[in-house]
């Protein structure tokens, strides 16, 4: 079975540019999570969706960040405009909310804003 | 709110046993998970405890005491490949429903 798929794996761009990160959850997993990981702040939950609906976006740092889940098999996290402090590894994870099964993480996107 | 505490670093030698502790404060609690993350990799699931007691999976065991808001991960017969960061995560109730909150992580270094 395919795991959580994220793209791109690496992104380097200049500040002020728009960045779009993509995630395909495991089929049948109706909960999807976006995390950001940095050395200083650890693993932070940005937003999560249940059945394509955003449930908790309290971790989204500011209005420059937005996330969508137009269908059960695809989600995006967008940063516009990007800033150097957004440099981090962004993980997407999914799980079946009706079970005790854990979250499964994608390989992450390593984002560098110059 | 939710908060978790773990030691920041632990060092041990190959073949030894190491215990990584996790204490938590949550407004609601369903269970405690442990994840392993190698440098440059993604967190991968190790174990989950919803009830008090010890869960054993090969060389790794996890313990939970709900009354003490405490759990630990026990790694036996340490191998070099066990060098990684280990995160505890609570499955808890937030203002928005159920969620997972991760601890700050413990970096384990296994020495030859």
PDB file of C-alpha atoms in Angstrom:
ATOM      1  CA  UNK A   1       0.000   0.000   0.000  1.00  0.00           C
ATOM      2  CA  UNK A   2       1.200   3.497  -0.783  1.00  0.00           C
ATOM      3  CA  UNK A   3       1.888   5.671   2.213  1.00  0.00           C
ATOM      4  CA  UNK A   4       1.302   9.382   2.563  1.00  0.00           C
ATOM      5  CA  UNK A   5       2.806  11.088  -0.467  1.00  0.00           C
ATOM      6  CA  UNK A   6       4.167  14.618  -0.303  1.00  0.00           C
ATOM      7  CA  UNK A   7       5.604  16.828  -2.990  1.00  0.00           C
ATOM      8  CA  UNK A   8       7.976  18.395  -3.582  1.00  0.00           C
ATOM      9  CA  UNK A   9      10.606  16.769  -1.349  1.00  0.00           C
ATOM     10  CA  UNK A  10      12.724  19.890  -1.417  1.00  0.00           C
ATOM     11  CA  UNK A  11      11.880  23.486  -2.256  1.00  0.00           C
ATOM     12  CA  UNK A  12      14.223  26.443  -2.367  1.00  0.00           C
ATOM     13  CA  UNK A  13      12.795  29.813  -3.253  1.00  0.00           C
ATOM     14  CA  UNK A  14      13.273  33.489  -2.625  1.00  0.00           C
ATOM     15  CA  UNK A  15      11.332  35.397  -0.029  1.00  0.00           C
ATOM     16  CA  UNK A  16       8.135  36.917  -1.292  1.00  0.00           C
ATOM     17  CA  UNK A  17       7.390  34.008  -3.595  1.00  0.00           C
ATOM     18  CA  UNK A  18       4.333  31.808  -3.263  1.00  0.00           C
ATOM     19  CA  UNK A  19       4.991  28.255  -2.086  1.00  0.00           C
ATOM     20  CA  UNK A  20       2.558  25.354  -2.483  1.00  0.00           C
ATOM     21  CA  UNK A  21       3.086  22.049  -0.731  1.00  0.00           C
ATOM     22  CA  UNK A  22       1.056  19.007  -1.707  1.00  0.00           C
ATOM     23  CA  UNK A  23      -0.128  15.896   0.080  1.00  0.00           C
ATOM     24  CA  UNK A  24      -1.945  12.729  -0.877  1.00  0.00           C
ATOM     25  CA  UNK A  25      -3.173  10.840   2.219  1.00  0.00           C
ATOM     26  CA  UNK A  26      -3.484   7.093   2.545  1.00  0.00           C
ATOM     27  CA  UNK A  27      -6.669   5.913   0.890  1.00  0.00           C
ATOM     28  CA  UNK A  28      -9.437   5.553   3.452  1.00  0.00           C
ATOM     29  CA  UNK A  29      -7.816   7.870   5.990  1.00  0.00           C
ATOM     30  CA  UNK A  30     -10.323  10.635   6.560  1.00  0.00           C
ATOM     31  CA  UNK A  31      -8.172  12.750   8.876  1.00  0.00           C
ATOM     32  CA  UNK A  32      -5.283  14.748   7.451  1.00  0.00           C
ATOM     33  CA  UNK A  33      -2.747  16.780   9.392  1.00  0.00           C
ATOM     34  CA  UNK A  34      -0.158  19.385   8.403  1.00  0.00           C
ATOM     35  CA  UNK A  35       2.859  19.800  10.715  1.00  0.00           C
ATOM     36  CA  UNK A  36       5.887  22.053  10.693  1.00  0.00           C
ATOM     37  CA  UNK A  37       9.170  20.977  12.279  1.00  0.00           C
ATOM     38  CA  UNK A  38      12.062  23.221  13.246  1.00  0.00           C
ATOM     39  CA  UNK A  39      14.918  22.831  15.678  1.00  0.00           C
ATOM     40  CA  UNK A  40      13.635  25.694  17.798  1.00  0.00           C
ATOM     41  CA  UNK A  41       9.951  24.823  17.980  1.00  0.00           C
ATOM     42  CA  UNK A  42       9.876  21.076  17.392  1.00  0.00           C
ATOM     43  CA  UNK A  43       6.917  19.441  15.692  1.00  0.00           C
ATOM     44  CA  UNK A  44       3.971  21.831  15.543  1.00  0.00           C
ATOM     45  CA  UNK A  45       0.494  21.034  14.303  1.00  0.00           C
ATOM     46  CA  UNK A  46      -0.617  23.666  11.807  1.00  0.00           C
ATOM     47  CA  UNK A  47      -4.055  22.412  10.786  1.00  0.00           C
ATOM     48  CA  UNK A  48      -6.057  19.245  10.503  1.00  0.00           C
ATOM     49  CA  UNK A  49      -9.021  18.127   8.428  1.00  0.00           C
ATOM     50  CA  UNK A  50     -11.724  15.545   9.015  1.00  0.00           C
ATOM     51  CA  UNK A  51     -13.641  14.454   5.915  1.00  0.00           C
ATOM     52  CA  UNK A  52     -12.109  17.344   3.940  1.00  0.00           C
ATOM     53  CA  UNK A  53     -13.344  19.932   6.463  1.00  0.00           C
ATOM     54  CA  UNK A  54     -10.821  21.996   8.453  1.00  0.00           C
ATOM     55  CA  UNK A  55     -11.389  21.216  12.133  1.00  0.00           C
ATOM     56  CA  UNK A  56      -8.518  22.939  13.949  1.00  0.00           C
ATOM     57  CA  UNK A  57      -6.451  25.658  12.299  1.00  0.00           C
ATOM     58  CA  UNK A  58      -5.312  27.274  15.532  1.00  0.00           C
ATOM     59  CA  UNK A  59      -1.719  26.369  14.727  1.00  0.00           C
ATOM     60  CA  UNK A  60      -1.591  28.260  11.442  1.00  0.00           C
ATOM     61  CA  UNK A  61       0.947  30.977  12.219  1.00  0.00           C
ATOM     62  CA  UNK A  62      -0.616  33.839  10.292  1.00  0.00           C
ATOM     63  CA  UNK A  63      -2.715  34.801   7.331  1.00  0.00           C
ATOM     64  CA  UNK A  64       0.129  34.115   4.944  1.00  0.00           C
ATOM     65  CA  UNK A  65      -0.574  30.414   5.505  1.00  0.00           C
ATOM     66  CA  UNK A  66      -3.610  28.687   4.031  1.00  0.00           C
ATOM     67  CA  UNK A  67      -4.596  25.066   3.558  1.00  0.00           C
ATOM     68  CA  UNK A  68      -7.222  23.364   1.462  1.00  0.00           C
ATOM     69  CA  UNK A  69      -8.529  19.868   0.998  1.00  0.00           C
ATOM     70  CA  UNK A  70     -10.713  19.882  -2.108  1.00  0.00           C
ATOM     71  CA  UNK A  71     -11.244  16.114  -1.986  1.00  0.00           C
ATOM     72  CA  UNK A  72     -10.399  13.066   0.095  1.00  0.00           C
ATOM     73  CA  UNK A  73      -7.195  12.346  -1.794  1.00  0.00           C
ATOM     74  CA  UNK A  74      -5.490  15.715  -1.974  1.00  0.00           C
ATOM     75  CA  UNK A  75      -4.508  18.643   0.210  1.00  0.00           C
ATOM     76  CA  UNK A  76      -2.358  21.729  -0.230  1.00  0.00           C
ATOM     77  CA  UNK A  77      -0.572  24.043   2.153  1.00  0.00           C
ATOM     78  CA  UNK A  78       0.187  27.434   0.677  1.00  0.00           C
ATOM     79  CA  UNK A  79       2.437  30.215   1.939  1.00  0.00           C
ATOM     80  CA  UNK A  80       2.060  33.601   0.288  1.00  0.00           C
ATOM     81  CA  UNK A  81       4.225  35.605   0.541  1.00  0.00           C
ATOM     82  CA  UNK A  82       6.964  33.392   1.940  1.00  0.00           C
ATOM     83  CA  UNK A  83       9.538  34.643   4.455  1.00  0.00           C
ATOM     84  CA  UNK A  84      12.903  33.220   5.578  1.00  0.00           C
ATOM     85  CA  UNK A  85      11.437  32.276   8.981  1.00  0.00           C
ATOM     86  CA  UNK A  86       9.096  29.872   7.187  1.00  0.00           C
ATOM     87  CA  UNK A  87      12.083  27.648   6.412  1.00  0.00           C
ATOM     88  CA  UNK A  88      11.338  24.273   7.986  1.00  0.00           C
ATOM     89  CA  UNK A  89      10.357  20.706   7.204  1.00  0.00           C
ATOM     90  CA  UNK A  90       6.633  20.412   6.574  1.00  0.00           C
ATOM     91  CA  UNK A  91       5.020  17.031   7.191  1.00  0.00           C
ATOM     92  CA  UNK A  92       1.642  15.763   6.180  1.00  0.00           C
ATOM     93  CA  UNK A  93       0.083  12.873   8.102  1.00  0.00           C
ATOM     94  CA  UNK A  94      -3.153  10.941   7.850  1.00  0.00           C
ATOM     95  CA  UNK A  95      -5.139   8.489   9.960  1.00  0.00           C
ATOM     96  CA  UNK A  96      -8.453   6.745  10.201  1.00  0.00           C
ATOM     97  CA  UNK A  97     -10.362   8.774  12.809  1.00  0.00           C
ATOM     98  CA  UNK A  98     -12.701   5.891  13.599  1.00  0.00           C
ATOM     99  CA  UNK A  99      -9.938   3.640  14.883  1.00  0.00           C
ATOM    100  CA  UNK A 100      -7.129   3.680  17.407  1.00  0.00           C
ATOM    101  CA  UNK A 101      -4.615   3.483  14.594  1.00  0.00           C
ATOM    102  CA  UNK A 102      -1.820   6.030  14.662  1.00  0.00           C
ATOM    103  CA  UNK A 103      -0.962   8.819  12.297  1.00  0.00           C
ATOM    104  CA  UNK A 104       1.134   7.895   9.298  1.00  0.00           C
ATOM    105  CA  UNK A 105       3.557  10.561   8.146  1.00  0.00           C
ATOM    106  CA  UNK A 106       4.767  11.449   4.688  1.00  0.00           C
ATOM    107  CA  UNK A 107       8.467  11.965   4.009  1.00  0.00           C
ATOM    108  CA  UNK A 108       8.095  15.724   4.377  1.00  0.00           C
ATOM    109  CA  UNK A 109       8.970  18.763   2.300  1.00  0.00           C
ATOM    110  CA  UNK A 110      12.179  20.551   3.236  1.00  0.00           C
ATOM    111  CA  UNK A 111      11.496  24.215   2.542  1.00  0.00           C
ATOM    112  CA  UNK A 112      14.208  26.855   2.371  1.00  0.00           C
ATOM    113  CA  UNK A 113      13.279  30.495   1.885  1.00  0.00           C
ATOM    114  CA  UNK A 114      16.247  32.646   0.939  1.00  0.00           C
TER     115      UNK A 114
ATOM    116  CA  UNK B   1      -4.224  23.167  27.014  1.00  0.00           C
ATOM    117  CA  UNK B   2      -1.836  20.335  26.423  1.00  0.00           C
ATOM    118  CA  UNK B   3       1.832  20.024  27.428  1.00  0.00           C
ATOM    119  CA  UNK B   4       4.328  17.186  27.382  1.00  0.00           C
ATOM    120  CA  UNK B   5       7.793  16.897  28.875  1.00  0.00           C
ATOM    121  CA  UNK B   6      10.615  14.612  27.810  1.00  0.00           C
ATOM    122  CA  UNK B   7      14.359  14.668  28.460  1.00  0.00           C
ATOM    123  CA  UNK B   8      16.120  16.450  25.627  1.00  0.00           C
ATOM    124  CA  UNK B   9      18.973  13.962  25.273  1.00  0.00           C
ATOM    125  CA  UNK B  10      19.903  10.457  26.360  1.00  0.00           C
ATOM    126  CA  UNK B  11      23.144   8.593  25.683  1.00  0.00           C
ATOM    127  CA  UNK B  12      23.745   4.859  26.062  1.00  0.00           C
ATOM    128  CA  UNK B  13      26.034   2.139  24.712  1.00  0.00           C
ATOM    129  CA  UNK B  14      25.244  -0.709  22.371  1.00  0.00           C
ATOM    130  CA  UNK B  15      23.553  -3.621  24.085  1.00  0.00           C
ATOM    131  CA  UNK B  16      22.315  -1.504  26.985  1.00  0.00           C
ATOM    132  CA  UNK B  17      18.758  -0.712  28.066  1.00  0.00           C
ATOM    133  CA  UNK B  18      17.443   2.841  28.042  1.00  0.00           C
ATOM    134  CA  UNK B  19      14.199   4.352  29.292  1.00  0.00           C
ATOM    135  CA  UNK B  20      12.764   7.585  27.888  1.00  0.00           C
ATOM    136  CA  UNK B  21      10.181   9.204  30.123  1.00  0.00           C
ATOM    137  CA  UNK B  22       7.228  11.358  29.173  1.00  0.00           C
ATOM    138  CA  UNK B  23       4.935  13.321  31.458  1.00  0.00           C
ATOM    139  CA  UNK B  24       1.885  15.082  30.167  1.00  0.00           C
ATOM    140  CA  UNK B  25      -0.847  17.495  31.116  1.00  0.00           C
ATOM    141  CA  UNK B  26      -4.026  17.376  29.071  1.00  0.00           C
ATOM    142  CA  UNK B  27      -7.605  18.426  29.437  1.00  0.00           C
ATOM    143  CA  UNK B  28      -8.719  15.068  28.116  1.00  0.00           C
ATOM    144  CA  UNK B  29      -6.806  11.905  27.384  1.00  0.00           C
ATOM    145  CA  UNK B  30      -7.313   8.930  25.122  1.00  0.00           C
ATOM    146  CA  UNK B  31      -3.831   7.475  24.827  1.00  0.00           C
ATOM    147  CA  UNK B  32      -0.079   7.923  24.503  1.00  0.00           C
ATOM    148  CA  UNK B  33       1.897   7.161  21.352  1.00  0.00           C
ATOM    149  CA  UNK B  34       5.610   6.941  20.658  1.00  0.00           C
ATOM    150  CA  UNK B  35       7.303   7.827  17.388  1.00  0.00           C
ATOM    151  CA  UNK B  36      10.866   7.436  16.162  1.00  0.00           C
ATOM    152  CA  UNK B  37      12.496   9.899  13.813  1.00  0.00           C
ATOM    153  CA  UNK B  38      15.914   9.483  12.231  1.00  0.00           C
ATOM    154  CA  UNK B  39      17.769  12.557  11.039  1.00  0.00           C
ATOM    155  CA  UNK B  40      16.285  13.705   7.758  1.00  0.00           C
ATOM    156  CA  UNK B  41      13.428  11.226   8.004  1.00  0.00           C
ATOM    157  CA  UNK B  42       9.771  11.236   8.935  1.00  0.00           C
ATOM    158  CA  UNK B  43       8.314  10.265  12.315  1.00  0.00           C
ATOM    159  CA  UNK B  44       7.393   6.597  12.300  1.00  0.00           C
ATOM    160  CA  UNK B  45       4.979   4.992  14.717  1.00  0.00           C
ATOM    161  CA  UNK B  46       6.379   2.695  17.428  1.00  0.00           C
ATOM    162  CA  UNK B  47       3.629   2.033  19.973  1.00  0.00           C
ATOM    163  CA  UNK B  48       0.358   3.180  21.477  1.00  0.00           C
ATOM    164  CA  UNK B  49      -1.006   2.784  25.025  1.00  0.00           C
ATOM    165  CA  UNK B  50      -4.611   3.552  25.808  1.00  0.00           C
ATOM    166  CA  UNK B  51      -4.728   1.577  29.057  1.00  0.00           C
ATOM    167  CA  UNK B  52      -2.387   1.361  32.027  1.00  0.00           C
ATOM    168  CA  UNK B  53       0.395  -1.151  31.770  1.00  0.00           C
ATOM    169  CA  UNK B  54       3.177  -2.359  29.545  1.00  0.00           C
ATOM    170  CA  UNK B  55       2.978  -3.021  25.811  1.00  0.00           C
ATOM    171  CA  UNK B  56       5.836  -5.003  24.310  1.00  0.00           C
ATOM    172  CA  UNK B  57       6.851  -5.032  20.665  1.00  0.00           C
ATOM    173  CA  UNK B  58      10.142  -6.789  20.116  1.00  0.00           C
ATOM    174  CA  UNK B  59      13.003  -4.840  21.660  1.00  0.00           C
ATOM    175  CA  UNK B  60      10.728  -1.877  22.393  1.00  0.00           C
ATOM    176  CA  UNK B  61       8.204  -1.642  25.214  1.00  0.00           C
ATOM    177  CA  UNK B  62       5.961   1.224  26.252  1.00  0.00           C
ATOM    178  CA  UNK B  63       4.346   1.837  29.618  1.00  0.00           C
ATOM    179  CA  UNK B  64       1.489   4.068  30.694  1.00  0.00           C
ATOM    180  CA  UNK B  65       0.158   5.184  34.050  1.00  0.00           C
ATOM    181  CA  UNK B  66      -2.932   7.314  33.524  1.00  0.00           C
ATOM    182  CA  UNK B  67      -3.217   8.198  37.200  1.00  0.00           C
ATOM    183  CA  UNK B  68       0.321   9.617  37.154  1.00  0.00           C
ATOM    184  CA  UNK B  69       0.019  11.193  33.675  1.00  0.00           C
ATOM    185  CA  UNK B  70       3.243   9.403  32.875  1.00  0.00           C
ATOM    186  CA  UNK B  71       4.610   7.000  30.364  1.00  0.00           C
ATOM    187  CA  UNK B  72       7.906   5.694  29.144  1.00  0.00           C
ATOM    188  CA  UNK B  73       9.507   3.989  26.193  1.00  0.00           C
ATOM    189  CA  UNK B  74      11.958   1.191  27.004  1.00  0.00           C
ATOM    190  CA  UNK B  75      14.519   0.186  24.424  1.00  0.00           C
ATOM    191  CA  UNK B  76      16.423  -3.029  25.052  1.00  0.00           C
ATOM    192  CA  UNK B  77      19.530  -4.496  23.435  1.00  0.00           C
ATOM    193  CA  UNK B  78      20.353  -1.118  21.957  1.00  0.00           C
ATOM    194  CA  UNK B  79      21.761  -1.037  18.459  1.00  0.00           C
ATOM    195  CA  UNK B  80      23.525   1.765  16.637  1.00  0.00           C
ATOM    196  CA  UNK B  81      20.535   2.119  14.334  1.00  0.00           C
ATOM    197  CA  UNK B  82      18.408   3.102  17.350  1.00  0.00           C
ATOM    198  CA  UNK B  83      20.171   6.483  17.403  1.00  0.00           C
ATOM    199  CA  UNK B  84      17.306   8.825  16.599  1.00  0.00           C
ATOM    200  CA  UNK B  85      14.841  11.235  18.155  1.00  0.00           C
ATOM    201  CA  UNK B  86      11.893   9.786  20.038  1.00  0.00           C
ATOM    202  CA  UNK B  87       8.638  11.667  20.498  1.00  0.00           C
ATOM    203  CA  UNK B  88       5.748  10.949  22.797  1.00  0.00           C
ATOM    204  CA  UNK B  89       2.353  12.179  21.656  1.00  0.00           C
ATOM    205  CA  UNK B  90      -0.943  12.303  23.489  1.00  0.00           C
ATOM    206  CA  UNK B  91      -4.269  11.657  21.829  1.00  0.00           C
ATOM    207  CA  UNK B  92      -6.369  14.141  23.681  1.00  0.00           C
ATOM    208  CA  UNK B  93      -9.405  16.347  23.610  1.00  0.00           C
ATOM    209  CA  UNK B  94      -8.931  19.901  22.421  1.00  0.00           C
ATOM    210  CA  UNK B  95     -11.368  22.731  21.863  1.00  0.00           C
ATOM    211  CA  UNK B  96     -11.846  21.345  18.389  1.00  0.00           C
ATOM    212  CA  UNK B  97     -12.290  17.665  19.210  1.00  0.00           C
ATOM    213  CA  UNK B  98      -9.724  14.885  19.304  1.00  0.00           C
ATOM    214  CA  UNK B  99      -6.163  15.574  18.398  1.00  0.00           C
ATOM    215  CA  UNK B 100      -2.576  14.470  18.747  1.00  0.00           C
ATOM    216  CA  UNK B 101      -0.065  16.708  20.527  1.00  0.00           C
ATOM    217  CA  UNK B 102       3.636  15.898  20.295  1.00  0.00           C
ATOM    218  CA  UNK B 103       6.296  16.292  22.947  1.00  0.00           C
ATOM    219  CA  UNK B 104       9.583  18.117  22.276  1.00  0.00           C
ATOM    220  CA  UNK B 105      11.446  14.889  21.536  1.00  0.00           C
ATOM    221  CA  UNK B 106      14.378  13.045  23.101  1.00  0.00           C
ATOM    222  CA  UNK B 107      17.539  12.602  21.094  1.00  0.00           C
ATOM    223  CA  UNK B 108      19.050   9.165  21.762  1.00  0.00           C
ATOM    224  CA  UNK B 109      22.682   8.588  20.938  1.00  0.00           C
ATOM    225  CA  UNK B 110      23.906   4.993  20.989  1.00  0.00           C
ATOM    226  CA  UNK B 111      27.662   4.672  21.355  1.00  0.00           C
ATOM    227  CA  UNK B 112      29.735   1.675  20.298  1.00  0.00           C
TER     228      UNK B 112
END
